[in-house]
């Protein structure tokens, strides 16, 4: 397990250590999510150090005292977690945890929507396989929407999520439709460089 979008080198290292040692709030949230959907380390210099002794020492050395990890849930196993690091203890109050859960739900939609899935119509079995281009396709669709409508990237992403939620179609399917519509309108191919269009 590693960071996909770390904000600092220290965060990248701490996320990698959690995966290497199989210890820390991220691992707990991703592999054993509690019913509330998140794991909170309020004070890594206090009682939380007992839960993750090796990781807590390194987090404190990096200047972090509190971590909130929100699981990204998946029916197929480990999906990861959204990790928020704080330099002070006890900073993730109830409103902060709710905001984190909101953003984690959006992130989970993207992560799970980026995996191409199929159900065999004859057997009903899930033949899911990761799509190496799903995230690229979603990012491309967000860029097309933002560029054509003049909205911020976040608003374009929210629009894709909303359409996916409203239609029941996956994010990759919606993104492909956006890309295809742009191609039909402009005549310019939006090729991802690997033969997938």
Coordinates of C-alpha atoms in Angstrom, one line a residue:
X1 CA 0.0 0.0 0.0
X2 CA 1.3 3.4 -0.8
X3 CA 0.2 7.0 -1.3
X4 CA -1.4 7.9 -4.6
X5 CA -1.6 11.7 -3.9
X6 CA 0.6 12.5 -0.9
X7 CA 0.8 16.2 0.0
X8 CA 4.4 15.9 1.3
X9 CA 7.3 13.6 1.3
X10 CA 6.8 12.9 5.0
X11 CA 3.2 11.8 4.3
X12 CA 4.4 9.5 1.4
X13 CA 6.9 7.9 3.8
X14 CA 4.4 7.4 6.6
X15 CA 1.8 5.9 4.3
X16 CA 4.5 3.5 2.8
X17 CA 5.6 2.5 6.3
X18 CA 2.1 1.6 7.3
X19 CA 1.9 -0.7 4.3
X20 CA 5.3 -2.2 4.9
X21 CA 4.7 -2.8 8.6
X22 CA 1.0 -3.6 8.2
X23 CA 0.5 -1.2 11.2
X24 CA -1.2 2.2 11.5
X25 CA -4.6 3.9 11.2
X26 CA -4.6 3.6 7.4
X27 CA -4.2 -0.2 7.5
X28 CA -6.9 -0.4 10.2
X29 CA -9.3 1.8 8.2
X30 CA -8.6 0.0 4.9
X31 CA -8.6 -3.6 6.0
X32 CA -10.7 -3.6 9.2
X33 CA -13.0 -0.6 8.9
X34 CA -15.0 0.0 12.1
X35 CA -18.8 0.6 11.8
X36 CA -18.2 4.4 11.9
X37 CA -16.1 4.2 8.7
X38 CA -12.9 5.8 10.0
X39 CA -10.1 5.2 12.4
X40 CA -8.9 8.1 14.6
X41 CA -5.6 8.5 16.2
X42 CA -6.2 11.5 18.4
X43 CA -2.8 11.6 20.1
X44 CA 0.1 9.5 18.8
X45 CA 2.1 10.6 21.9
X46 CA -0.6 9.2 24.2
X47 CA -2.8 6.1 24.2
X48 CA -2.7 5.8 20.4
X49 CA 1.0 5.0 20.6
X50 CA 0.0 1.7 22.2
X51 CA -2.1 0.7 19.2
X52 CA 0.6 1.4 16.7
X53 CA 4.0 1.6 18.6
X54 CA 6.4 1.5 15.6
X55 CA 4.3 3.8 13.4
X56 CA 3.5 6.3 16.2
X57 CA 7.2 6.9 16.8
X58 CA 7.9 7.7 13.1
X59 CA 4.8 9.9 12.8
X60 CA 5.8 11.9 15.8
X61 CA 9.4 12.2 14.5
X62 CA 7.8 13.6 11.3
X63 CA 5.9 16.1 13.3
X64 CA 2.4 14.5 13.2
X65 CA 0.4 14.0 16.4
X66 CA -3.1 13.1 15.0
X67 CA -4.3 11.1 12.0
X68 CA -7.7 10.4 10.7
X69 CA -8.0 7.6 8.2
X70 CA -11.4 7.0 6.4
X71 CA -11.8 3.7 4.6
X72 CA -12.7 3.8 1.0
X73 CA -14.7 0.5 1.2
X74 CA -14.8 -2.1 -1.5
X75 CA -16.7 -5.3 -1.9
X76 CA -13.6 -6.7 -3.6
X77 CA -11.2 -6.3 -0.6
X78 CA -8.7 -3.6 0.2
X79 CA -9.6 -0.3 -1.3
X80 CA -7.4 2.0 0.7
X81 CA -8.1 5.0 2.9
X82 CA -8.2 8.8 2.8
X83 CA -5.6 9.8 5.4
X84 CA -5.5 13.2 7.0
X85 CA -2.5 14.2 9.1
X86 CA -2.3 16.9 11.8
X87 CA 0.6 18.4 13.6
X88 CA -1.4 18.9 16.8
X89 CA -3.3 16.2 18.9
X90 CA -7.0 16.0 19.2
X91 CA -7.9 18.2 16.1
X92 CA -10.3 16.0 14.3
X93 CA -13.6 16.9 16.0
X94 CA -17.0 15.5 14.9
X95 CA -17.6 18.1 12.1
X96 CA -14.1 17.4 10.7
X97 CA -14.8 13.7 10.7
X98 CA -18.0 14.2 8.9
X99 CA -16.3 16.3 6.2
X100 CA -13.6 13.7 5.8
X101 CA -16.3 11.0 5.4
X102 CA -18.0 13.1 2.7
X103 CA -14.8 13.5 0.7
X104 CA -13.9 9.8 1.2
X105 CA -17.2 8.8 -0.2
X106 CA -16.4 10.9 -3.3
X107 CA -13.0 9.4 -3.5
X108 CA -14.4 5.9 -3.2
X109 CA -16.8 6.6 -6.1
X110 CA -13.8 7.5 -8.2
X111 CA -11.6 4.6 -7.1
X112 CA -14.3 2.1 -7.7
X113 CA -15.7 3.7 -10.8
X114 CA -12.2 3.7 -12.3
X115 CA -12.1 -0.1 -12.2
X116 CA -13.8 -1.5 -15.3
X117 CA -16.3 -4.2 -14.3
X118 CA -18.5 -6.6 -16.2
X119 CA -21.0 -9.2 -15.1
X120 CA -21.2 -12.2 -17.4
X121 CA -24.8 -12.3 -18.5
X122 CA -24.8 -16.1 -18.8
X123 CA -23.3 -16.9 -15.4
X124 CA -23.9 -13.7 -13.4
X125 CA -20.3 -13.8 -12.1
X126 CA -18.4 -10.6 -11.7
X127 CA -15.5 -10.6 -14.1
X128 CA -14.0 -7.4 -12.7
X129 CA -10.5 -6.4 -13.8
X130 CA -8.7 -3.2 -13.1
X131 CA -8.6 -0.8 -16.0
X132 CA -5.3 1.0 -16.3
X133 CA -7.0 3.8 -18.2
X134 CA -10.1 4.4 -16.1
X135 CA -8.6 7.2 -14.0
X136 CA -7.1 8.8 -17.1
X137 CA -10.5 8.7 -18.8
X138 CA -12.2 10.3 -15.8
X139 CA -9.5 13.0 -15.6
X140 CA -9.9 13.6 -19.3
X141 CA -13.7 14.0 -19.0
X142 CA -13.3 16.3 -16.1
X143 CA -10.9 18.4 -18.2
X144 CA -13.3 18.5 -21.1
X145 CA -16.2 19.5 -18.9
X146 CA -14.2 22.2 -17.1
X147 CA -12.8 23.6 -20.3
X148 CA -16.1 23.7 -22.1
X149 CA -18.3 25.1 -19.3
X150 CA -15.7 27.3 -17.5
X151 CA -16.3 25.7 -14.1
X152 CA -13.6 24.7 -11.7
X153 CA -12.3 21.1 -11.9
X154 CA -14.0 20.2 -8.6
X155 CA -17.4 21.3 -10.0
X156 CA -16.8 19.3 -13.2
X157 CA -15.9 16.2 -11.1
X158 CA -19.0 16.7 -8.9
X159 CA -21.1 16.9 -12.1
X160 CA -19.7 13.5 -13.3
X161 CA -20.4 12.0 -9.8
X162 CA -23.9 13.3 -9.8
X163 CA -24.7 11.9 -13.3
X164 CA -23.2 8.6 -12.3
X165 CA -25.3 8.5 -9.1
X166 CA -28.4 9.6 -11.0
X167 CA -28.1 7.1 -13.9
X168 CA -26.5 4.2 -12.0
X169 CA -23.8 4.1 -14.6
X170 CA -20.1 3.8 -13.6
X171 CA -17.8 6.8 -13.7
X172 CA -15.7 5.3 -16.5
X173 CA -18.9 4.8 -18.6
X174 CA -20.0 8.4 -18.0
X175 CA -16.4 9.7 -18.7
X176 CA -16.3 7.7 -22.0
X177 CA -19.6 9.3 -23.1
X178 CA -18.3 12.8 -22.4
X179 CA -15.1 12.0 -24.4
X180 CA -17.1 10.5 -27.2
X181 CA -19.4 13.5 -27.4
X182 CA -16.5 15.9 -27.5
X183 CA -15.0 13.8 -30.3
X184 CA -18.2 13.9 -32.3
X185 CA -18.5 17.7 -31.8
X186 CA -14.9 18.5 -32.7
X187 CA -13.7 15.7 -34.9
X188 CA -10.5 15.6 -32.8
X189 CA -9.6 12.2 -31.3
X190 CA -9.1 12.1 -27.6
X191 CA -6.7 9.2 -27.6
X192 CA -5.0 8.2 -24.3
X193 CA -1.9 7.2 -26.1
X194 CA -2.3 3.5 -25.6
X195 CA -4.9 2.7 -28.2
X196 CA -7.8 3.3 -26.0
X197 CA -10.1 6.1 -27.1

